[in-house]
PDB file as gemmi writes it, atoms N, CA and C in Angstrom:
CRYST1    1.000    1.000    1.000  90.00  90.00  90.00 P 1                      
ATOM      1  N   MET A   1      30.935  87.185 -30.382  1.00  0.00           N  
ATOM      2  CA  MET A   1      31.590  86.509 -28.914  1.00  0.00           C  
ATOM      3  C   MET A   1      31.585  85.431 -28.410  1.00  0.00           C  
ATOM      4  N   ASP A   2      30.610  84.633 -28.718  1.00  0.00           N  
ATOM      5  CA  ASP A   2      29.744  83.513 -28.466  1.00  0.00           C  
ATOM      6  C   ASP A   2      30.579  82.710 -30.023  1.00  0.00           C  
ATOM      7  N   GLU A   3      30.621  83.069 -30.884  1.00  0.00           N  
ATOM      8  CA  GLU A   3      31.457  82.476 -32.051  1.00  0.00           C  
ATOM      9  C   GLU A   3      32.963  82.652 -31.696  1.00  0.00           C  
ATOM     10  N   LEU A   4      33.110  82.745 -31.444  1.00  0.00           N  
ATOM     11  CA  LEU A   4      34.713  83.489 -30.511  1.00  0.00           C  
ATOM     12  C   LEU A   4      35.185  82.570 -29.709  1.00  0.00           C  
ATOM     13  N   HIS A   5      34.209  81.770 -28.952  1.00  0.00           N  
ATOM     14  CA  HIS A   5      34.477  81.580 -27.772  1.00  0.00           C  
ATOM     15  C   HIS A   5      34.840  82.250 -26.633  1.00  0.00           C  
ATOM     16  N   ILE A   6      34.240  83.314 -25.979  1.00  0.00           N  
ATOM     17  CA  ILE A   6      35.611  84.748 -25.622  1.00  0.00           C  
ATOM     18  C   ILE A   6      34.450  84.410 -24.796  1.00  0.00           C  
ATOM     19  N   ASP A   7      35.046  84.437 -23.454  1.00  0.00           N  
ATOM     20  CA  ASP A   7      33.973  85.166 -22.401  1.00  0.00           C  
ATOM     21  C   ASP A   7      33.432  86.320 -21.901  1.00  0.00           C  
ATOM     22  N   GLN A   8      31.731  86.938 -21.634  1.00  0.00           N  
ATOM     23  CA  GLN A   8      31.971  88.331 -22.092  1.00  0.00           C  
ATOM     24  C   GLN A   8      32.380  88.630 -20.838  1.00  0.00           C  
ATOM     25  N   SER A   9      33.487  89.227 -20.910  1.00  0.00           N  
ATOM     26  CA  SER A   9      33.443  90.039 -19.897  1.00  0.00           C  
ATOM     27  C   SER A   9      33.304  91.670 -19.716  1.00  0.00           C  
ATOM     28  N   PRO A  10      33.745  92.020 -18.779  1.00  0.00           N  
ATOM     29  CA  PRO A  10      33.501  93.669 -19.932  1.00  0.00           C  
ATOM     30  C   PRO A  10      34.600  94.350 -20.393  1.00  0.00           C  
ATOM     31  N   THR A  11      35.864  93.901 -20.651  1.00  0.00           N  
ATOM     32  CA  THR A  11      37.273  93.770 -21.200  1.00  0.00           C  
ATOM     33  C   THR A  11      37.251  93.304 -22.040  1.00  0.00           C  
ATOM     34  N   GLU A  12      37.023  92.577 -22.055  1.00  0.00           N  
ATOM     35  CA  GLU A  12      36.432  91.830 -23.528  1.00  0.00           C  
ATOM     36  C   GLU A  12      35.222  91.617 -24.037  1.00  0.00           C  
ATOM     37  N   LEU A  13      34.350  92.426 -24.239  1.00  0.00           N  
ATOM     38  CA  LEU A  13      33.542  93.265 -24.552  1.00  0.00           C  
ATOM     39  C   LEU A  13      33.843  94.784 -25.319  1.00  0.00           C  
ATOM     40  N   THR A  14      34.918  94.743 -24.398  1.00  0.00           N  
ATOM     41  CA  THR A  14      35.006  97.169 -24.824  1.00  0.00           C  
ATOM     42  C   THR A  14      36.091  96.525 -26.756  1.00  0.00           C  
ATOM     43  N   THR A  15      36.852  94.406 -25.687  1.00  0.00           N  
ATOM     44  CA  THR A  15      38.003  94.612 -27.479  1.00  0.00           C  
ATOM     45  C   THR A  15      37.397  93.908 -27.394  1.00  0.00           C  
ATOM     46  N   VAL A  16      36.295  93.383 -27.735  1.00  0.00           N  
ATOM     47  CA  VAL A  16      35.782  92.599 -29.592  1.00  0.00           C  
ATOM     48  C   VAL A  16      34.944  93.483 -29.622  1.00  0.00           C  
ATOM     49  N   THR A  17      33.931  94.652 -29.275  1.00  0.00           N  
ATOM     50  CA  THR A  17      33.662  96.201 -29.950  1.00  0.00           C  
ATOM     51  C   THR A  17      34.185  96.537 -30.953  1.00  0.00           C  
ATOM     52  N   ASN A  18      35.817  97.304 -30.250  1.00  0.00           N  
ATOM     53  CA  ASN A  18      36.079  97.991 -31.391  1.00  0.00           C  
ATOM     54  C   ASN A  18      36.897  97.654 -31.843  1.00  0.00           C  
ATOM     55  N   LEU A  19      37.214  95.980 -32.422  1.00  0.00           N  
ATOM     56  CA  LEU A  19      37.826  95.316 -33.321  1.00  0.00           C  
ATOM     57  C   LEU A  19      36.764  95.100 -34.390  1.00  0.00           C  
ATOM     58  N   ILE A  20      35.300  95.083 -34.796  1.00  0.00           N  
ATOM     59  CA  ILE A  20      34.264  95.097 -35.077  1.00  0.00           C  
ATOM     60  C   ILE A  20      34.193  97.185 -35.543  1.00  0.00           C  
ATOM     61  N   ASN A  21      34.110  97.470 -34.553  1.00  0.00           N  
ATOM     62  CA  ASN A  21      34.170  98.440 -35.579  1.00  0.00           C  
ATOM     63  C   ASN A  21      35.146  99.036 -36.340  1.00  0.00           C  
ATOM     64  N   GLU A  22      36.862  98.189 -35.656  1.00  0.00           N  
ATOM     65  CA  GLU A  22      38.217  98.681 -36.878  1.00  0.00           C  
ATOM     66  C   GLU A  22      37.664  97.601 -38.065  1.00  0.00           C  
ATOM     67  N   ALA A  23      37.228  96.736 -37.755  1.00  0.00           N  
ATOM     68  CA  ALA A  23      37.187  95.999 -38.855  1.00  0.00           C  
ATOM     69  C   ALA A  23      35.955  96.480 -40.230  1.00  0.00           C  
ATOM     70  N   THR A  24      34.912  96.965 -39.431  1.00  0.00           N  
ATOM     71  CA  THR A  24      34.039  97.333 -40.399  1.00  0.00           C  
ATOM     72  C   THR A  24      34.966  99.121 -41.212  1.00  0.00           C  
ATOM     73  N   GLU A  25      35.507  99.490 -40.743  1.00  0.00           N  
ATOM     74  CA  GLU A  25      36.132 101.187 -40.752  1.00  0.00           C  
ATOM     75  C   GLU A  25      37.192 100.258 -41.968  1.00  0.00           C  
ATOM     76  N   ILE A  26      37.559  99.489 -42.353  1.00  0.00           N  
ATOM     77  CA  ILE A  26      39.164  98.413 -42.868  1.00  0.00           C  
ATOM     78  C   ILE A  26      37.881  98.217 -44.392  1.00  0.00           C  
ATOM     79  N   VAL A  27      37.220  97.268 -44.026  1.00  0.00           N  
ATOM     80  CA  VAL A  27      35.920  96.592 -44.976  1.00  0.00           C  
ATOM     81  C   VAL A  27      35.200  97.614 -45.791  1.00  0.00           C  
ATOM     82  N   ASN A  28      35.132  98.735 -45.217  1.00  0.00           N  
ATOM     83  CA  ASN A  28      34.519 100.299 -45.784  1.00  0.00           C  
ATOM     84  C   ASN A  28      35.691 100.495 -47.035  1.00  0.00           C  
ATOM     85  N   HIS A  29      35.682 101.168 -45.976  1.00  0.00           N  
ATOM     86  CA  HIS A  29      37.522 101.957 -47.188  1.00  0.00           C  
ATOM     87  C   HIS A  29      38.108 100.878 -48.122  1.00  0.00           C  
ATOM     88  N   SER A  30      37.933  99.444 -48.043  1.00  0.00           N  
ATOM     89  CA  SER A  30      38.090  98.856 -49.610  1.00  0.00           C  
ATOM     90  C   SER A  30      37.700  98.411 -50.218  1.00  0.00           C  
ATOM     91  N   VAL A  31      36.339  98.406 -50.047  1.00  0.00           N  
ATOM     92  CA  VAL A  31      35.698  98.785 -50.862  1.00  0.00           C  
ATOM     93  C   VAL A  31      34.718  99.797 -51.274  1.00  0.00           C  
ATOM     94  N   SER A  32      34.506 101.006 -51.128  1.00  0.00           N  
ATOM     95  CA  SER A  32      33.861 101.767 -51.735  1.00  0.00           C  
ATOM     96  C   SER A  32      33.602 103.344 -50.511  1.00  0.00           C  
ATOM     97  N   SER A  33      34.853 104.709 -51.037  1.00  0.00           N  
ATOM     98  CA  SER A  33      33.906 105.533 -49.869  1.00  0.00           C  
ATOM     99  C   SER A  33      32.813 106.295 -50.389  1.00  0.00           C  
ATOM    100  N   SER A  34      31.766 105.740 -51.007  1.00  0.00           N  
ATOM    101  CA  SER A  34      31.235 107.318 -51.615  1.00  0.00           C  
ATOM    102  C   SER A  34      29.704 105.373 -51.331  1.00  0.00           C  
ATOM    103  N   GLU A  35      29.774 104.870 -52.265  1.00  0.00           N  
ATOM    104  CA  GLU A  35      28.905 103.191 -52.219  1.00  0.00           C  
ATOM    105  C   GLU A  35      28.506 103.006 -51.605  1.00  0.00           C  
ATOM    106  N   THR A  36      27.241 102.419 -50.936  1.00  0.00           N  
ATOM    107  CA  THR A  36      26.764 101.614 -48.957  1.00  0.00           C  
ATOM    108  C   THR A  36      25.937 100.163 -49.801  1.00  0.00           C  
ATOM    109  N   GLN A  37      25.813 100.895 -50.768  1.00  0.00           N  
ATOM    110  CA  GLN A  37      24.386  99.461 -50.964  1.00  0.00           C  
ATOM    111  C   GLN A  37      25.426  97.530 -50.685  1.00  0.00           C  
ATOM    112  N   TYR A  38      26.823  97.741 -51.363  1.00  0.00           N  
ATOM    113  CA  TYR A  38      27.134  96.524 -50.449  1.00  0.00           C  
ATOM    114  C   TYR A  38      26.658  96.271 -49.245  1.00  0.00           C  
ATOM    115  N   GLN A  39      26.712  97.633 -48.480  1.00  0.00           N  
ATOM    116  CA  GLN A  39      26.070  96.185 -47.034  1.00  0.00           C  
ATOM    117  C   GLN A  39      25.442  96.034 -46.567  1.00  0.00           C  
ATOM    118  N   THR A  40      24.320  95.623 -47.686  1.00  0.00           N  
ATOM    119  CA  THR A  40      23.132  94.578 -47.559  1.00  0.00           C  
ATOM    120  C   THR A  40      23.223  93.277 -47.546  1.00  0.00           C  
ATOM    121  N   SER A  41      24.417  93.034 -48.193  1.00  0.00           N  
ATOM    122  CA  SER A  41      24.833  92.000 -48.527  1.00  0.00           C  
ATOM    123  C   SER A  41      25.275  91.202 -46.874  1.00  0.00           C  
ATOM    124  N   PRO A  42      25.518  89.473 -46.871  1.00  0.00           N  
ATOM    125  CA  PRO A  42      25.058  89.221 -46.483  1.00  0.00           C  
ATOM    126  C   PRO A  42      27.141  88.570 -46.209  1.00  0.00           C  
ATOM    127  N   ILE A  43      27.381  89.302 -47.748  1.00  0.00           N  
ATOM    128  CA  ILE A  43      29.284  89.147 -47.163  1.00  0.00           C  
ATOM    129  C   ILE A  43      29.334  89.905 -46.662  1.00  0.00           C  
ATOM    130  N   TYR A  44      29.255  91.102 -46.155  1.00  0.00           N  
ATOM    131  CA  TYR A  44      29.802  92.563 -45.930  1.00  0.00           C  
ATOM    132  C   TYR A  44      29.176  91.648 -44.549  1.00  0.00           C  
ATOM    133  N   ASP A  45      28.475  91.157 -43.882  1.00  0.00           N  
ATOM    134  CA  ASP A  45      28.501  90.655 -42.441  1.00  0.00           C  
ATOM    135  C   ASP A  45      29.701  90.008 -42.290  1.00  0.00           C  
ATOM    136  N   LEU A  46      29.721  89.112 -42.965  1.00  0.00           N  
ATOM    137  CA  LEU A  46      31.362  87.755 -42.775  1.00  0.00           C  
ATOM    138  C   LEU A  46      32.462  88.562 -43.249  1.00  0.00           C  
ATOM    139  N   ALA A  47      32.490  89.580 -44.015  1.00  0.00           N  
ATOM    140  CA  ALA A  47      34.036  89.701 -43.639  1.00  0.00           C  
ATOM    141  C   ALA A  47      34.681  90.747 -42.953  1.00  0.00           C  
ATOM    142  N   ILE A  48      33.809  91.610 -41.929  1.00  0.00           N  
ATOM    143  CA  ILE A  48      33.583  92.128 -40.885  1.00  0.00           C  
ATOM    144  C   ILE A  48      33.769  91.539 -39.518  1.00  0.00           C  
ATOM    145  N   LYS A  49      33.007  89.821 -39.406  1.00  0.00           N  
ATOM    146  CA  LYS A  49      33.226  89.385 -39.052  1.00  0.00           C  
ATOM    147  C   LYS A  49      34.942  88.469 -38.781  1.00  0.00           C  
ATOM    148  N   THR A  50      35.275  88.404 -40.430  1.00  0.00           N  
ATOM    149  CA  THR A  50      36.185  87.745 -40.273  1.00  0.00           C  
ATOM    150  C   THR A  50      37.455  88.373 -40.041  1.00  0.00           C  
ATOM    151  N   LEU A  51      37.653  89.670 -40.493  1.00  0.00           N  
ATOM    152  CA  LEU A  51      38.572  90.469 -40.577  1.00  0.00           C  
ATOM    153  C   LEU A  51      38.558  90.426 -38.890  1.00  0.00           C  
ATOM    154  N   ALA A  52      37.449  90.564 -37.652  1.00  0.00           N  
ATOM    155  CA  ALA A  52      37.269  90.789 -36.203  1.00  0.00           C  
ATOM    156  C   ALA A  52      38.037  89.426 -36.007  1.00  0.00           C  
ATOM    157  N   THR A  53      37.661  89.089 -36.425  1.00  0.00           N  
ATOM    158  CA  THR A  53      38.255  87.306 -35.807  1.00  0.00           C  
ATOM    159  C   THR A  53      39.746  87.353 -36.321  1.00  0.00           C  
ATOM    160  N   GLN A  54      40.319  88.075 -37.097  1.00  0.00           N  
ATOM    161  CA  GLN A  54      41.195  87.818 -37.609  1.00  0.00           C  
ATOM    162  C   GLN A  54      42.537  88.842 -36.724  1.00  0.00           C  
ATOM    163  N   LEU A  55      41.735  89.946 -36.269  1.00  0.00           N  
ATOM    164  CA  LEU A  55      42.468  90.935 -35.652  1.00  0.00           C  
ATOM    165  C   LEU A  55      42.138  90.750 -34.113  1.00  0.00           C  
ATOM    166  N   TYR A  56      41.146  90.260 -33.473  1.00  0.00           N  
ATOM    167  CA  TYR A  56      41.393  89.544 -32.356  1.00  0.00           C  
ATOM    168  C   TYR A  56      42.664  88.524 -32.145  1.00  0.00           C  
ATOM    169  N   TYR A  57      42.737  88.164 -33.176  1.00  0.00           N  
ATOM    170  CA  TYR A  57      44.034  86.658 -33.134  1.00  0.00           C  
ATOM    171  C   TYR A  57      45.804  87.679 -33.190  1.00  0.00           C  
ATOM    172  N   ASP A  58      45.316  87.601 -34.004  1.00  0.00           N  
ATOM    173  CA  ASP A  58      46.842  88.377 -34.272  1.00  0.00           C  
ATOM    174  C   ASP A  58      46.645  89.957 -34.855  1.00  0.00           C  
ATOM    175  N   ARG A  59      46.827  90.809 -33.275  1.00  0.00           N  
ATOM    176  CA  ARG A  59      46.203  92.775 -34.264  1.00  0.00           C  
ATOM    177  C   ARG A  59      46.903  93.267 -34.843  1.00  0.00           C  
ATOM    178  N   GLU A  60      48.329  92.688 -35.389  1.00  0.00           N  
ATOM    179  CA  GLU A  60      49.311  93.645 -36.887  1.00  0.00           C  
ATOM    180  C   GLU A  60      48.936  92.446 -37.659  1.00  0.00           C  
ATOM    181  N   LEU A  61      47.549  92.455 -38.187  1.00  0.00           N  
ATOM    182  CA  LEU A  61      48.004  91.517 -39.249  1.00  0.00           C  
ATOM    183  C   LEU A  61      48.837  90.701 -39.938  1.00  0.00           C  
ATOM    184  N   SER A  62      50.319  90.260 -39.129  1.00  0.00           N  
ATOM    185  CA  SER A  62      51.162  89.928 -39.696  1.00  0.00           C  
ATOM    186  C   SER A  62      51.162  89.124 -41.097  1.00  0.00           C  
ATOM    187  N   LYS A  63      49.781  88.066 -40.731  1.00  0.00           N  
ATOM    188  CA  LYS A  63      50.448  87.938 -42.010  1.00  0.00           C  
ATOM    189  C   LYS A  63      49.674  87.854 -43.364  1.00  0.00           C  
ATOM    190  N   GLY A  64      48.708  89.426 -42.916  1.00  0.00           N  
ATOM    191  CA  GLY A  64      47.738  89.885 -43.542  1.00  0.00           C  
ATOM    192  C   GLY A  64      46.529  89.427 -43.872  1.00  0.00           C  
ATOM    193  N   MET A  65      45.667  90.413 -44.848  1.00  0.00           N  
ATOM    194  CA  MET A  65      44.337  89.444 -44.706  1.00  0.00           C  
ATOM    195  C   MET A  65      44.198  87.810 -45.201  1.00  0.00           C  
ATOM    196  N   SER A  66      43.591  87.100 -44.717  1.00  0.00           N  
ATOM    197  CA  SER A  66      43.166  85.753 -45.405  1.00  0.00           C  
ATOM    198  C   SER A  66      42.895  86.318 -46.657  1.00  0.00           C  
ATOM    199  N   ALA A  67      42.972  84.549 -47.235  1.00  0.00           N  
ATOM    200  CA  ALA A  67      42.308  84.953 -49.325  1.00  0.00           C  
ATOM    201  C   ALA A  67      40.962  84.890 -49.143  1.00  0.00           C  
ATOM    202  N   GLY A  68      40.394  84.029 -47.823  1.00  0.00           N  
ATOM    203  CA  GLY A  68      39.310  83.841 -47.717  1.00  0.00           C  
ATOM    204  C   GLY A  68      38.620  85.797 -47.323  1.00  0.00           C  
ATOM    205  N   LEU A  69      38.984  86.143 -47.540  1.00  0.00           N  
ATOM    206  CA  LEU A  69      38.488  88.292 -46.418  1.00  0.00           C  
ATOM    207  C   LEU A  69      38.475  88.642 -47.914  1.00  0.00           C  
ATOM    208  N   LEU A  70      40.048  88.703 -48.811  1.00  0.00           N  
ATOM    209  CA  LEU A  70      40.323  89.285 -49.268  1.00  0.00           C  
ATOM    210  C   LEU A  70      39.624  88.675 -50.937  1.00  0.00           C  
ATOM    211  N   MET A  71      38.840  87.488 -51.098  1.00  0.00           N  
ATOM    212  CA  MET A  71      37.875  86.952 -52.023  1.00  0.00           C  
ATOM    213  C   MET A  71      36.626  87.852 -51.803  1.00  0.00           C  
ATOM    214  N   MET A  72      36.092  88.228 -50.723  1.00  0.00           N  
ATOM    215  CA  MET A  72      35.253  88.716 -50.276  1.00  0.00           C  
ATOM    216  C   MET A  72      34.669  90.391 -50.092  1.00  0.00           C  
ATOM    217  N   LEU A  73      36.038  90.673 -49.821  1.00  0.00           N  
ATOM    218  CA  LEU A  73      36.474  91.961 -50.415  1.00  0.00           C  
ATOM    219  C   LEU A  73      36.024  93.020 -51.601  1.00  0.00           C  
ATOM    220  N   ASP A  74      36.783  91.173 -52.919  1.00  0.00           N  
ATOM    221  CA  ASP A  74      36.500  91.192 -53.941  1.00  0.00           C  
ATOM    222  C   ASP A  74      35.400  91.276 -54.719  1.00  0.00           C  
ATOM    223  N   GLN A  75      34.962  90.253 -53.328  1.00  0.00           N  
ATOM    224  CA  GLN A  75      32.538  90.451 -54.568  1.00  0.00           C  
ATOM    225  C   GLN A  75      32.321  91.217 -53.524  1.00  0.00           C  
ATOM    226  N   LEU A  76      32.478  92.234 -53.338  1.00  0.00           N  
ATOM    227  CA  LEU A  76      32.001  93.254 -52.481  1.00  0.00           C  
ATOM    228  C   LEU A  76      32.128  94.565 -53.133  1.00  0.00           C  
ATOM    229  N   GLN A  77      33.174  95.058 -53.229  1.00  0.00           N  
ATOM    230  CA  GLN A  77      33.580  95.543 -54.537  1.00  0.00           C  
ATOM    231  C   GLN A  77      33.436  95.551 -56.034  1.00  0.00           C  
ATOM    232  N   GLY A  78      32.921  94.630 -56.642  1.00  0.00           N  
ATOM    233  CA  GLY A  78      31.779  93.987 -57.603  1.00  0.00           C  
ATOM    234  C   GLY A  78      31.183  93.906 -57.740  1.00  0.00           C  
ATOM    235  N   MET A  79      29.773  94.557 -56.994  1.00  0.00           N  
ATOM    236  CA  MET A  79      28.651  95.073 -56.289  1.00  0.00           C  
ATOM    237  C   MET A  79      28.918  95.490 -56.240  1.00  0.00           C  
ATOM    238  N   VAL A  80      30.112  97.101 -56.973  1.00  0.00           N  
ATOM    239  CA  VAL A  80      30.228  98.167 -56.691  1.00  0.00           C  
ATOM    240  C   VAL A  80      30.184  99.074 -57.326  1.00  0.00           C  
ATOM    241  N   SER A  81      31.459  98.585 -58.543  1.00  0.00           N  
ATOM    242  CA  SER A  81      32.137  99.022 -60.081  1.00  0.00           C  
ATOM    243  C   SER A  81      30.221  98.477 -60.644  1.00  0.00           C  
ATOM    244  N   GLY A  82      29.760  97.046 -59.982  1.00  0.00           N  
ATOM    245  CA  GLY A  82      29.090  96.650 -61.699  1.00  0.00           C  
ATOM    246  C   GLY A  82      29.068  95.182 -61.869  1.00  0.00           C  
ATOM    247  N   SER A  83      30.345  94.858 -61.841  1.00  0.00           N  
ATOM    248  CA  SER A  83      31.535  93.997 -61.777  1.00  0.00           C  
ATOM    249  C   SER A  83      30.693  92.441 -61.610  1.00  0.00           C  
ATOM    250  N   ASP A  84      29.587  92.240 -61.045  1.00  0.00           N  
ATOM    251  CA  ASP A  84      28.611  91.332 -60.288  1.00  0.00           C  
ATOM    252  C   ASP A  84      27.549  92.449 -60.773  1.00  0.00           C  
ATOM    253  N   PRO A  85      26.933  91.755 -61.769  1.00  0.00           N  
ATOM    254  CA  PRO A  85      24.689  92.161 -62.498  1.00  0.00           C  
ATOM    255  C   PRO A  85      23.758  91.605 -61.166  1.00  0.00           C  
ATOM    256  N   ASP A  86      24.429  90.358 -60.876  1.00  0.00           N  
ATOM    257  CA  ASP A  86      22.756  89.655 -60.104  1.00  0.00           C  
ATOM    258  C   ASP A  86      23.619  90.279 -58.555  1.00  0.00           C  
ATOM    259  N   GLY A  87      24.079  90.588 -57.835  1.00  0.00           N  
ATOM    260  CA  GLY A  87      24.718  91.616 -56.575  1.00  0.00           C  
ATOM    261  C   GLY A  87      25.786  90.220 -56.286  1.00  0.00           C  
ATOM    262  N   THR A  88      25.512  88.988 -56.495  1.00  0.00           N  
ATOM    263  CA  THR A  88      25.500  88.157 -54.937  1.00  0.00           C  
ATOM    264  C   THR A  88      27.351  88.301 -55.431  1.00  0.00           C  
TER     265      THR A  88                                                      
END                                                                             
């Protein structure tokens, strides 16, 4: 809420909480349905924040996911597939 400069009213808190939950589900399903080791990466948290922010300002993602978010998802997928051996 602070990063988005949003008032912490009960309505906004509910909205942002729901968007974070939705973003978490989308990121998880975009990376792997069975592996979870990528969830300890700082990129994972950043991807969720980025997607939640995008959803806050554009619920329909009318322009799709940003290039930066897609890059983060690629990095996380690399951790799962083993194509990123050092886990970064």
